[in-house]
C-alpha positions as a LaTeX table, in Angstrom:
\begin{tabular}{lrrr}
\hline
Residue & $x$ (\AA) & $y$ (\AA) & $z$ (\AA) \\
\hline
Met1 & 15.36 & $-5.63$ & $-81.24$ \\
Ser2 & 16.90 & $-2.30$ & $-79.40$ \\
Asp3 & 13.98 & $-0.46$ & $-79.71$ \\
Ser4 & 11.71 & $-3.19$ & $-78.65$ \\
Phe5 & 13.62 & $-4.11$ & $-75.54$ \\
Pro6 & 12.23 & $-1.45$ & $-73.06$ \\
Ser7 & 8.83 & $-2.33$ & $-74.14$ \\
Thr8 & 9.26 & $-6.07$ & $-73.22$ \\
Glu9 & 10.87 & $-4.91$ & $-69.68$ \\
His10 & 7.88 & $-2.56$ & $-68.86$ \\
Ile11 & 5.42 & $-5.74$ & $-69.64$ \\
Thr12 & 7.70 & $-8.12$ & $-67.74$ \\
Thr13 & 7.71 & $-5.76$ & $-64.41$ \\
Arg14 & 3.72 & $-5.13$ & $-64.87$ \\
Asp15 & 3.17 & $-8.88$ & $-65.23$ \\
Leu16 & 5.35 & $-9.47$ & $-61.99$ \\
Leu17 & 3.14 & $-6.97$ & $-60.09$ \\
Ser18 & $-0.15$ & $-8.28$ & $-61.13$ \\
His19 & 1.08 & $-11.87$ & $-60.40$ \\
His20 & 2.15 & $-10.63$ & $-56.65$ \\
Phe21 & $-1.21$ & $-9.10$ & $-56.00$ \\
Ile22 & $-3.19$ & $-12.32$ & $-57.61$ \\
Ser23 & $-1.03$ & $-14.37$ & $-55.02$ \\
Gln24 & $-1.52$ & $-12.19$ & $-52.16$ \\
Asn25 & $-5.45$ & $-12.44$ & $-52.72$ \\
Lys26 & $-5.37$ & $-16.00$ & $-52.99$ \\
Met27 & $-3.08$ & $-16.24$ & $-49.45$ \\
Asp28 & $-5.77$ & $-13.77$ & $-47.97$ \\
Lys29 & $-8.70$ & $-15.80$ & $-49.22$ \\
Gln30 & $-6.83$ & $-18.80$ & $-48.05$ \\
Gln31 & $-6.11$ & $-17.38$ & $-44.61$ \\
Asn32 & $-9.85$ & $-16.49$ & $-44.21$ \\
Gln33 & $-10.84$ & $-19.91$ & $-45.12$ \\
Asn34 & $-8.50$ & $-21.08$ & $-42.53$ \\
Gln35 & $-10.06$ & $-18.77$ & $-39.95$ \\
Glu36 & $-13.34$ & $-20.09$ & $-40.62$ \\
Gln37 & $-12.31$ & $-23.50$ & $-40.56$ \\
Asn38 & $-10.87$ & $-23.03$ & $-37.16$ \\
Arg39 & $-13.80$ & $-21.08$ & $-35.96$ \\
Glu40 & $-16.12$ & $-24.29$ & $-36.96$ \\
Ile41 & $-13.44$ & $-26.82$ & $-35.57$ \\
Asp42 & $-13.58$ & $-24.46$ & $-32.22$ \\
Met43 & $-17.34$ & $-24.81$ & $-32.23$ \\
Ile44 & $-17.41$ & $-28.38$ & $-32.71$ \\
Ser45 & $-14.83$ & $-28.83$ & $-29.93$ \\
Ile46 & $-16.78$ & $-26.37$ & $-27.25$ \\
Gln47 & $-20.29$ & $-28.15$ & $-28.07$ \\
Arg48 & $-18.11$ & $-31.52$ & $-27.59$ \\
Ser49 & $-16.76$ & $-30.43$ & $-24.04$ \\
Ala50 & $-20.00$ & $-29.10$ & $-22.88$ \\
Lys51 & $-21.59$ & $-32.07$ & $-23.70$ \\
Gln52 & $-18.98$ & $-34.23$ & $-21.97$ \\
Leu53 & $-19.12$ & $-31.85$ & $-19.03$ \\
Asn54 & $-22.72$ & $-32.72$ & $-18.45$ \\
Phe55 & $-23.18$ & $-36.50$ & $-19.32$ \\
Gly56 & $-19.58$ & $-38.01$ & $-19.80$ \\
Ser57 & $-17.54$ & $-39.94$ & $-17.15$ \\
Tyr58 & $-15.17$ & $-38.47$ & $-14.81$ \\
Glu59 & $-12.27$ & $-38.91$ & $-17.20$ \\
Glu60 & $-14.09$ & $-37.38$ & $-20.02$ \\
Lys61 & $-15.24$ & $-34.38$ & $-17.83$ \\
Glu62 & $-11.35$ & $-33.98$ & $-17.10$ \\
Lys63 & $-10.49$ & $-34.03$ & $-20.63$ \\
Ala64 & $-13.37$ & $-31.51$ & $-21.53$ \\
Ala65 & $-12.17$ & $-29.33$ & $-18.71$ \\
Lys66 & $-8.25$ & $-29.31$ & $-20.07$ \\
Glu67 & $-9.65$ & $-28.65$ & $-23.64$ \\
Ile68 & $-11.88$ & $-25.63$ & $-22.28$ \\
Lys69 & $-8.69$ & $-24.31$ & $-20.85$ \\
Arg70 & $-6.81$ & $-24.66$ & $-24.11$ \\
Leu71 & $-9.55$ & $-22.77$ & $-26.17$ \\
Ala72 & $-9.91$ & $-20.01$ & $-23.54$ \\
Met73 & $-6.15$ & $-19.33$ & $-23.41$ \\
Ala74 & $-6.42$ & $-18.92$ & $-27.38$ \\
Asp75 & $-9.45$ & $-16.67$ & $-27.37$ \\
Glu76 & $-8.20$ & $-13.15$ & $-28.06$ \\
Gly77 & $-11.24$ & $-11.47$ & $-28.86$ \\
Gly78 & $-13.39$ & $-13.17$ & $-25.99$ \\
Cys79 & $-15.80$ & $-14.79$ & $-28.35$ \\
Val80 & $-14.83$ & $-18.26$ & $-27.34$ \\
Lys81 & $-15.84$ & $-17.37$ & $-23.66$ \\
Arg82 & $-19.07$ & $-15.71$ & $-24.34$ \\
Ile83 & $-20.15$ & $-18.88$ & $-25.79$ \\
Met84 & $-18.81$ & $-21.11$ & $-23.09$ \\
Ala85 & $-21.07$ & $-18.95$ & $-20.74$ \\
Glu86 & $-24.18$ & $-19.26$ & $-23.16$ \\
Leu87 & $-23.70$ & $-23.10$ & $-23.26$ \\
Gly88 & $-23.30$ & $-23.32$ & $-19.51$ \\
Ile89 & $-20.07$ & $-24.52$ & $-19.32$ \\
Val90 & $-19.24$ & $-22.16$ & $-16.43$ \\
Gln91 & $-21.83$ & $-23.57$ & $-14.45$ \\
Ser92 & $-21.01$ & $-27.22$ & $-14.84$ \\
Leu93 & $-17.02$ & $-26.86$ & $-14.06$ \\
Val94 & $-18.16$ & $-25.38$ & $-10.91$ \\
Arg95 & $-20.39$ & $-28.49$ & $-10.23$ \\
Met96 & $-17.38$ & $-30.75$ & $-11.15$ \\
Leu97 & $-15.08$ & $-29.15$ & $-8.14$ \\
Thr98 & $-17.33$ & $-31.33$ & $-5.87$ \\
Asp99 & $-18.97$ & $-33.98$ & $-8.01$ \\
Gly100 & $-15.57$ & $-36.00$ & $-8.07$ \\
Gln101 & $-14.54$ & $-35.75$ & $-4.30$ \\
Asp102 & $-15.33$ & $-39.64$ & $-4.07$ \\
His103 & $-13.60$ & $-40.73$ & $-7.00$ \\
Gly104 & $-10.32$ & $-42.22$ & $-6.89$ \\
Asp105 & $-8.61$ & $-39.83$ & $-9.37$ \\
Gly106 & $-10.72$ & $-36.78$ & $-8.51$ \\
Leu107 & $-8.00$ & $-34.43$ & $-7.33$ \\
Ser108 & $-6.66$ & $-34.14$ & $-11.28$ \\
Gly109 & $-10.14$ & $-33.53$ & $-12.40$ \\
Arg110 & $-10.70$ & $-30.70$ & $-9.76$ \\
Ile111 & $-7.68$ & $-29.27$ & $-10.66$ \\
Ala112 & $-8.12$ & $-29.16$ & $-14.30$ \\
Ala113 & $-11.82$ & $-27.65$ & $-13.74$ \\
Val114 & $-10.04$ & $-24.59$ & $-11.49$ \\
Asp115 & $-7.36$ & $-24.26$ & $-14.41$ \\
Ala116 & $-10.28$ & $-23.81$ & $-16.98$ \\
Leu117 & $-11.98$ & $-21.42$ & $-14.70$ \\
Ile118 & $-8.98$ & $-19.26$ & $-13.86$ \\
Glu119 & $-8.60$ & $-18.88$ & $-17.75$ \\
Leu120 & $-12.38$ & $-18.00$ & $-18.24$ \\
Ala121 & $-12.44$ & $-15.50$ & $-15.57$ \\
Lys122 & $-9.46$ & $-13.39$ & $-17.06$ \\
Gly123 & $-11.04$ & $-10.23$ & $-18.02$ \\
Thr124 & $-14.71$ & $-11.22$ & $-18.07$ \\
Phe125 & $-16.94$ & $-10.01$ & $-15.66$ \\
Arg126 & $-20.02$ & $-11.94$ & $-16.56$ \\
Thr127 & $-18.03$ & $-15.04$ & $-15.96$ \\
Lys128 & $-16.89$ & $-14.31$ & $-12.73$ \\
Val129 & $-20.58$ & $-13.48$ & $-11.78$ \\
Leu130 & $-21.45$ & $-16.86$ & $-13.11$ \\
Met131 & $-19.26$ & $-18.63$ & $-10.97$ \\
Val132 & $-20.11$ & $-16.66$ & $-7.87$ \\
Thr133 & $-23.76$ & $-17.51$ & $-8.41$ \\
Ala134 & $-23.17$ & $-21.15$ & $-9.08$ \\
Gly135 & $-21.96$ & $-21.57$ & $-5.60$ \\
Leu136 & $-18.16$ & $-21.54$ & $-6.45$ \\
Leu137 & $-17.25$ & $-20.09$ & $-2.88$ \\
Ser138 & $-19.15$ & $-22.64$ & $-0.72$ \\
Lys139 & $-17.89$ & $-25.46$ & $-3.16$ \\
Leu140 & $-14.10$ & $-24.36$ & $-2.57$ \\
Gln141 & $-15.03$ & $-24.20$ & 1.03 \\
Gln142 & $-15.54$ & $-28.04$ & 0.66 \\
Leu143 & $-12.36$ & $-28.47$ & $-0.93$ \\
Ile144 & $-10.19$ & $-26.44$ & 1.84 \\
Asn145 & $-10.38$ & $-29.52$ & 4.16 \\
Asn146 & $-8.28$ & $-31.18$ & 1.26 \\
Lys147 & $-4.74$ & $-30.58$ & 2.07 \\
Glu148 & $-3.27$ & $-31.75$ & $-0.86$ \\
Phe149 & $-5.60$ & $-29.60$ & $-3.15$ \\
Ser150 & $-5.71$ & $-26.46$ & $-0.71$ \\
Arg151 & $-1.78$ & $-26.37$ & $-0.76$ \\
Arg152 & $-1.53$ & $-25.68$ & $-4.55$ \\
Gln153 & $-1.24$ & $-22.64$ & $-6.11$ \\
Glu154 & $-4.22$ & $-22.81$ & $-8.51$ \\
Leu155 & $-6.90$ & $-22.45$ & $-5.66$ \\
Pro156 & $-5.29$ & $-18.68$ & $-4.49$ \\
Leu157 & $-5.24$ & $-17.63$ & $-8.32$ \\
Leu158 & $-8.66$ & $-18.52$ & $-8.61$ \\
Leu159 & $-9.90$ & $-16.61$ & $-5.53$ \\
Leu160 & $-7.68$ & $-13.48$ & $-6.47$ \\
Ser161 & $-9.65$ & $-13.62$ & $-9.89$ \\
Ile162 & $-12.96$ & $-13.69$ & $-8.12$ \\
Ser163 & $-11.95$ & $-10.91$ & $-5.34$ \\
Ser164 & $-11.61$ & $-8.42$ & $-8.08$ \\
Leu165 & $-15.73$ & $-8.38$ & $-8.17$ \\
Ala166 & $-15.37$ & $-6.52$ & $-4.70$ \\
Lys167 & $-14.45$ & $-3.21$ & $-6.88$ \\
Thr168 & $-17.59$ & $-3.35$ & $-8.74$ \\
Asn169 & $-21.37$ & $-3.17$ & $-7.62$ \\
Phe170 & $-21.97$ & $-6.77$ & $-7.51$ \\
His171 & $-22.52$ & $-8.02$ & $-3.71$ \\
Phe172 & $-21.22$ & $-11.10$ & $-2.29$ \\
Thr173 & $-19.92$ & $-12.36$ & 1.01 \\
Pro174 & $-16.50$ & $-14.17$ & 1.16 \\
Arg175 & $-16.69$ & $-15.50$ & 4.31 \\
His176 & $-16.54$ & $-19.10$ & 3.63 \\
Ile177 & $-13.27$ & $-18.46$ & 2.36 \\
Leu178 & $-11.53$ & $-16.01$ & 4.37 \\
Pro179 & $-10.23$ & $-18.80$ & 7.07 \\
Phe180 & $-8.57$ & $-20.49$ & 4.07 \\
Leu181 & $-6.71$ & $-17.30$ & 3.06 \\
Ile182 & $-5.62$ & $-16.21$ & 6.25 \\
Ser183 & $-4.32$ & $-19.85$ & 7.40 \\
Thr184 & $-2.42$ & $-19.62$ & 4.11 \\
Leu185 & $-0.49$ & $-16.66$ & 5.18 \\
Asn186 & 0.19 & $-17.98$ & 8.60 \\
Ser187 & 1.48 & $-21.16$ & 7.20 \\
Lys188 & 5.33 & $-21.35$ & 7.10 \\
Glu189 & 5.14 & $-23.76$ & 4.04 \\
Thr190 & 3.25 & $-21.18$ & 1.88 \\
Pro191 & 5.65 & $-20.18$ & $-0.78$ \\
Leu192 & 6.07 & $-16.11$ & $-1.36$ \\
Cys193 & 4.25 & $-16.00$ & $-4.53$ \\
Thr194 & 1.24 & $-17.58$ & $-2.93$ \\
Arg195 & 1.19 & $-15.13$ & $-0.08$ \\
Leu196 & 1.43 & $-12.35$ & $-2.18$ \\
Thr197 & $-1.75$ & $-13.67$ & $-4.19$ \\
Cys198 & $-3.61$ & $-14.05$ & $-0.73$ \\
Leu199 & $-2.75$ & $-10.57$ & 0.31 \\
Glu200 & $-3.81$ & $-9.18$ & $-2.77$ \\
Thr201 & $-7.02$ & $-11.27$ & $-2.57$ \\
Leu202 & $-7.73$ & $-9.92$ & 0.78 \\
Tyr203 & $-6.75$ & $-6.45$ & $-0.13$ \\
Asn204 & $-9.62$ & $-6.60$ & $-2.74$ \\
Phe205 & $-11.87$ & $-7.93$ & 0.05 \\
Ser206 & $-11.08$ & $-5.21$ & 2.52 \\
Leu207 & $-12.42$ & $-2.67$ & $-0.08$ \\
Arg208 & $-15.72$ & $-3.53$ & 1.18 \\
Leu209 & $-16.45$ & $-2.52$ & 4.71 \\
Glu210 & $-19.10$ & $-5.19$ & 5.27 \\
Asn211 & $-16.34$ & $-7.48$ & 4.72 \\
Ile212 & $-13.82$ & $-6.18$ & 7.46 \\
Lys213 & $-15.58$ & $-7.73$ & 10.69 \\
Ser214 & $-15.25$ & $-11.21$ & 9.13 \\
Met215 & $-11.50$ & $-10.76$ & 8.22 \\
Val216 & $-11.03$ & $-9.22$ & 11.83 \\
Ser217 & $-12.60$ & $-12.21$ & 13.64 \\
Asn218 & $-10.64$ & $-14.55$ & 11.65 \\
Gly219 & $-7.31$ & $-13.32$ & 12.78 \\
Ala220 & $-6.16$ & $-11.10$ & 9.87 \\
Ile221 & $-4.58$ & $-8.55$ & 11.54 \\
Asp222 & $-2.24$ & $-10.69$ & 13.19 \\
Ala223 & $-1.13$ & $-12.08$ & 9.98 \\
Phe224 & $-0.97$ & $-8.66$ & 8.44 \\
Val225 & 1.06 & $-7.05$ & 11.29 \\
Ile226 & 3.41 & $-9.85$ & 11.37 \\
Leu227 & 4.01 & $-9.95$ & 7.39 \\
Ala228 & 4.34 & $-6.03$ & 7.69 \\
Leu229 & 7.82 & $-6.81$ & 9.18 \\
Glu230 & 9.06 & $-8.85$ & 6.02 \\
Lys231 & 10.38 & $-6.83$ & 3.35 \\
Ala232 & 8.88 & $-8.96$ & 0.42 \\
Thr233 & 5.38 & $-8.56$ & 1.80 \\
Ser234 & 5.44 & $-5.52$ & 3.84 \\
Glu235 & 3.88 & $-2.96$ & 1.36 \\
Glu236 & 0.99 & $-5.23$ & 0.66 \\
Ala237 & 0.26 & $-6.09$ & 4.24 \\
Leu238 & 0.40 & $-2.15$ & 5.24 \\
Ser239 & $-2.17$ & $-1.75$ & 2.27 \\
Val240 & $-4.61$ & $-4.08$ & 3.55 \\
Leu241 & $-4.17$ & $-2.70$ & 6.99 \\
Ser242 & $-4.58$ & 0.98 & 5.75 \\
Asn243 & $-8.31$ & $-0.37$ & 4.36 \\
Leu244 & $-9.29$ & $-2.27$ & 7.80 \\
Ile245 & $-8.53$ & 0.65 & 9.94 \\
Leu246 & $-11.27$ & 2.68 & 8.27 \\
Ser247 & $-13.99$ & 0.47 & 10.18 \\
Val248 & $-14.75$ & 0.45 & 13.77 \\
Glu249 & $-13.88$ & $-3.01$ & 14.21 \\
Gly250 & $-10.63$ & $-2.66$ & 12.09 \\
Lys251 & $-9.38$ & 0.25 & 13.87 \\
Arg252 & $-10.15$ & $-1.33$ & 17.19 \\
Gly253 & $-8.39$ & $-4.79$ & 16.43 \\
Ile254 & $-5.40$ & $-2.77$ & 15.23 \\
Glu255 & $-5.36$ & $-0.30$ & 18.30 \\
Asn256 & $-5.38$ & $-3.59$ & 20.78 \\
His257 & $-2.58$ & $-5.79$ & 18.96 \\
Pro258 & 0.34 & $-5.26$ & 20.99 \\
Met259 & 2.96 & $-5.46$ & 18.19 \\
Val260 & 1.48 & $-2.50$ & 16.17 \\
Pro261 & 3.30 & 0.41 & 17.97 \\
Lys262 & 6.66 & $-1.26$ & 17.49 \\
Thr263 & 6.21 & $-2.46$ & 14.00 \\
Leu264 & 5.06 & 0.57 & 12.52 \\
Ile265 & 8.02 & 2.73 & 14.38 \\
Glu266 & 10.30 & 0.16 & 12.99 \\
Ile267 & 8.90 & 0.41 & 9.41 \\
Met268 & 8.88 & 4.38 & 9.73 \\
Ser269 & 12.67 & 3.81 & 10.40 \\
Gln270 & 13.28 & 2.11 & 7.18 \\
Glu271 & 14.84 & 4.78 & 4.60 \\
Glu272 & 14.99 & 2.14 & 2.07 \\
Asn273 & 11.60 & 1.55 & 1.63 \\
Pro274 & 9.54 & 4.90 & 1.13 \\
Arg275 & 6.23 & 3.66 & 0.27 \\
Cys276 & 6.04 & 1.69 & 3.39 \\
Gln277 & 7.15 & 4.70 & 5.44 \\
Glu278 & 4.02 & 6.54 & 3.99 \\
Leu279 & 1.90 & 3.65 & 4.69 \\
Ala280 & 3.14 & 3.35 & 8.41 \\
Ser281 & 2.81 & 6.94 & 9.15 \\
Tyr282 & $-1.00$ & 6.97 & 7.55 \\
Leu283 & $-1.62$ & 4.18 & 10.08 \\
Val284 & 0.10 & 6.15 & 13.02 \\
Met285 & $-1.62$ & 9.01 & 12.26 \\
Val286 & $-5.10$ & 7.58 & 12.27 \\
Leu287 & $-4.15$ & 5.60 & 15.43 \\
Ala288 & $-2.73$ & 8.59 & 17.19 \\
His289 & $-5.44$ & 11.02 & 16.27 \\
Gly290 & $-7.43$ & 11.96 & 19.59 \\
Asn291 & $-6.13$ & 9.16 & 21.26 \\
Asn292 & $-3.69$ & 9.97 & 23.99 \\
Glu293 & $-3.18$ & 6.51 & 24.65 \\
Gln294 & $-2.22$ & 5.52 & 21.53 \\
Arg295 & 0.52 & 8.47 & 21.62 \\
Arg296 & 1.86 & 7.44 & 25.00 \\
Lys297 & 2.33 & 4.07 & 23.86 \\
Met298 & 4.26 & 5.27 & 20.90 \\
His299 & 6.37 & 7.81 & 22.57 \\
Glu300 & 7.43 & 5.18 & 25.02 \\
Cys301 & 8.48 & 3.01 & 21.93 \\
Gly302 & 10.58 & 6.23 & 20.90 \\
Ile303 & 8.27 & 7.53 & 17.95 \\
Val304 & 9.46 & 11.01 & 18.22 \\
Gln305 & 13.02 & 10.48 & 17.34 \\
Val306 & 11.93 & 8.17 & 14.28 \\
Leu307 & 9.34 & 11.05 & 13.22 \\
Leu308 & 12.00 & 13.74 & 13.13 \\
Gln309 & 14.27 & 11.68 & 11.15 \\
Leu310 & 11.52 & 10.92 & 8.58 \\
Ala311 & 10.54 & 14.63 & 8.55 \\
Leu312 & 13.81 & 15.10 & 7.32 \\
Leu313 & 14.81 & 12.17 & 5.19 \\
Gly314 & 11.46 & 10.47 & 4.18 \\
Ser315 & 9.49 & 11.48 & 0.86 \\
Pro316 & 7.31 & 14.43 & 0.68 \\
Leu317 & 4.28 & 12.82 & 1.90 \\
Ala318 & 5.88 & 10.98 & 4.76 \\
Gln319 & 7.44 & 14.45 & 5.68 \\
Lys320 & 4.07 & 15.76 & 6.03 \\
Arg321 & 2.57 & 13.34 & 7.95 \\
Ala322 & 5.55 & 13.16 & 10.28 \\
Leu323 & 5.27 & 16.92 & 10.73 \\
Lys324 & 1.56 & 16.78 & 11.31 \\
Ile325 & 2.24 & 14.00 & 14.40 \\
Leu326 & 4.73 & 16.13 & 15.90 \\
Glu327 & 2.39 & 19.08 & 15.92 \\
Trp328 & 0.36 & 16.76 & 18.25 \\
Tyr329 & 2.91 & 15.83 & 20.40 \\
Lys330 & 4.06 & 19.42 & 20.77 \\
Asn331 & 0.43 & 20.64 & 21.49 \\
Glu332 & $-0.09$ & 18.08 & 24.34 \\
Gly333 & 2.65 & 20.06 & 26.41 \\
Pro334 & 5.78 & 18.97 & 28.02 \\
Gln335 & 4.14 & 16.82 & 30.57 \\
Lys336 & 1.68 & 15.00 & 28.27 \\
Gly337 & 4.20 & 14.68 & 25.56 \\
Cys338 & 7.07 & 13.71 & 28.10 \\
Val339 & 9.60 & 15.44 & 26.29 \\
His340 & 12.44 & 17.13 & 28.15 \\
Ser341 & 11.17 & 19.89 & 30.33 \\
Gly342 & 14.35 & 21.39 & 31.20 \\
Pro343 & 15.57 & 24.75 & 30.55 \\
Arg344 & 16.03 & 26.19 & 27.10 \\
Met345 & 19.64 & 26.06 & 25.86 \\
Glu346 & 21.12 & 28.33 & 23.45 \\
Ser347 & 23.70 & 25.63 & 22.13 \\
Thr348 & 20.88 & 23.65 & 20.49 \\
Val349 & 21.48 & 21.93 & 17.04 \\
Ser350 & 19.71 & 23.90 & 14.78 \\
Ile351 & 17.16 & 22.38 & 11.98 \\
Ser352 & 18.69 & 24.23 & 9.26 \\
Glu353 & 21.99 & 22.52 & 9.84 \\
Leu354 & 19.75 & 19.29 & 9.77 \\
Asn355 & 18.35 & 20.03 & 6.59 \\
Ser356 & 21.53 & 21.00 & 5.06 \\
Ala357 & 22.86 & 17.42 & 5.86 \\
Gly358 & 19.51 & 15.65 & 4.61 \\
Asn359 & 19.72 & 17.46 & 1.11 \\
Gly360 & 23.09 & 15.57 & 0.48 \\
Asn361 & 23.39 & 11.76 & $-0.09$ \\
Thr362 & 21.11 & 10.19 & 2.33 \\
Lys363 & 23.07 & 7.03 & 2.89 \\
Asp364 & 26.04 & 9.28 & 3.44 \\
Asn365 & 24.59 & 11.88 & 6.04 \\
Gly366 & 21.99 & 9.30 & 7.40 \\
Lys367 & 24.14 & 8.45 & 10.87 \\
Ser368 & 24.94 & 12.05 & 11.50 \\
Val369 & 21.44 & 13.50 & 10.80 \\
Lys370 & 19.93 & 10.75 & 13.28 \\
Gln371 & 22.85 & 11.73 & 15.70 \\
Met372 & 21.89 & 15.39 & 15.47 \\
Val373 & 18.52 & 14.75 & 15.79 \\
Lys374 & 19.22 & 12.56 & 19.06 \\
Gln375 & 21.15 & 15.47 & 20.72 \\
Ser376 & 18.36 & 17.85 & 19.63 \\
Leu377 & 15.77 & 15.94 & 21.25 \\
Asp378 & 16.75 & 16.39 & 24.85 \\
Arg379 & 16.99 & 20.06 & 24.17 \\
Asn380 & 14.08 & 21.71 & 22.89 \\
Met381 & 11.37 & 19.91 & 20.81 \\
Ser382 & 9.19 & 22.82 & 20.18 \\
Ser383 & 12.09 & 24.57 & 18.32 \\
Leu384 & 12.83 & 21.64 & 16.74 \\
Ile385 & 9.12 & 21.17 & 14.96 \\
Arg386 & 9.05 & 24.88 & 14.55 \\
Arg387 & 12.25 & 25.02 & 12.55 \\
Ala388 & 11.51 & 21.76 & 10.90 \\
Thr389 & 8.35 & 23.12 & 9.33 \\
Gly390 & 10.17 & 26.34 & 8.35 \\
Ser391 & 8.12 & 29.27 & 7.72 \\
Arg392 & 4.56 & 29.29 & 8.82 \\
Glu393 & 3.63 & 30.92 & 6.02 \\
Leu394 & 4.61 & 27.84 & 3.84 \\
Phe395 & 1.96 & 25.37 & 5.57 \\
Ser396 & $-0.70$ & 28.15 & 6.34 \\
Gly397 & $-2.45$ & 27.78 & 2.93 \\
Ile398 & $-2.53$ & 24.33 & 3.08 \\
Ser399 & $-5.44$ & 22.22 & 5.14 \\
Glu400 & $-4.93$ & 19.27 & 7.27 \\
Lys401 & $-6.78$ & 17.13 & 4.75 \\
Val402 & $-4.03$ & 17.90 & 2.43 \\
Leu403 & $-1.21$ & 17.42 & 4.57 \\
Val404 & $-2.26$ & 14.22 & 5.54 \\
Phe405 & $-4.03$ & 12.78 & 2.41 \\
Ser406 & $-3.67$ & 9.22 & 1.84 \\
Ser407 & $-2.67$ & 7.53 & $-1.11$ \\
Ser408 & $-4.71$ & 4.39 & $-0.16$ \\
Ser409 & $-7.43$ & 2.92 & $-2.44$ \\
Lys410 & $-10.05$ & 4.80 & 0.24 \\
Ser411 & $-10.50$ & 8.25 & 1.01 \\
Ser412 & $-10.35$ & 9.38 & 5.09 \\
Pro413 & $-9.71$ & 12.60 & 6.69 \\
Tyr414 & $-6.14$ & 11.58 & 6.91 \\
\hline
\end{tabular}
């Protein structure tokens, strides 16, 4: 008995392993069968939904739109979305946006159609193109007059998805929906999340120069300048302005806006947001380049002191831009630059002291740096700039384009 025990144990272990593998294979086969069944069920559901969208009552269309949204959300590989596009479901959903306007319960159905289109558009270029070619933007324009519908978050989300086409070679014009986006930004009732969605949408549209003229004519600049002063929307608004200023119409509109100089100077003085300081200094560079009138306006608003503070306490990119603008003011001379033209004083505060203060804790030394900058401004601006820039050899090998390279989505000489 003792001799046969090991053999019995060995057989039992082998049987257990064999049973485990057999069970695993059965589970895999069952899982594959379930997946196949789910695919068949999905296909049946897709075909039924497509039929309801084309021939069903409005209640059936609404039910079908909700089912399409569910299937699109569960589609991980994109196969279901491709099938829906081939069956013409996208075009049917777009038609549904205006087909039920006279229906008593049409609002809920249109919202269901928008929700389904949002899910279908996620990550699929083809679906977005089908939406635009089916007349989505012009149909949405008809819905904007419905206050209850236009106030909802779904519409801006759908427009944000469509606006990503501006980054591709597909050409379309958003002029139909620009007034809605800008009025939504200006409305005090608009929640922050919706404002950010509209800003991102307008940023995408501003990537195309042909869209900028329509944006300017619809009052976009005024909305962006106001939002640039709000911490929650400052970076997004400045990013759009950085795109607008690259066109003739956009630059002219920004130059003529009365709030622009004070707004940009105020933003550059906000040390807690380095990214906004960089964007604001970029806009200042573009406006001030070769434009004495703009420099004069900015000087009257106190830009020189802010630039000196930025040159010492800002990020590397903001420092380079601030130093470049200061060079322009210095090269204009005492009368054009409106700086102090009195005799040079030997008791000026040295920039080496300012730099040593700036190298410490920014919050602790910020007040002392600002005070020293203010004292030094009245004594000798040329000396300040020369010392702030340090050794000439340090920047002699750096071209002007590198010094003022824009981190925005477009290239420019700044």
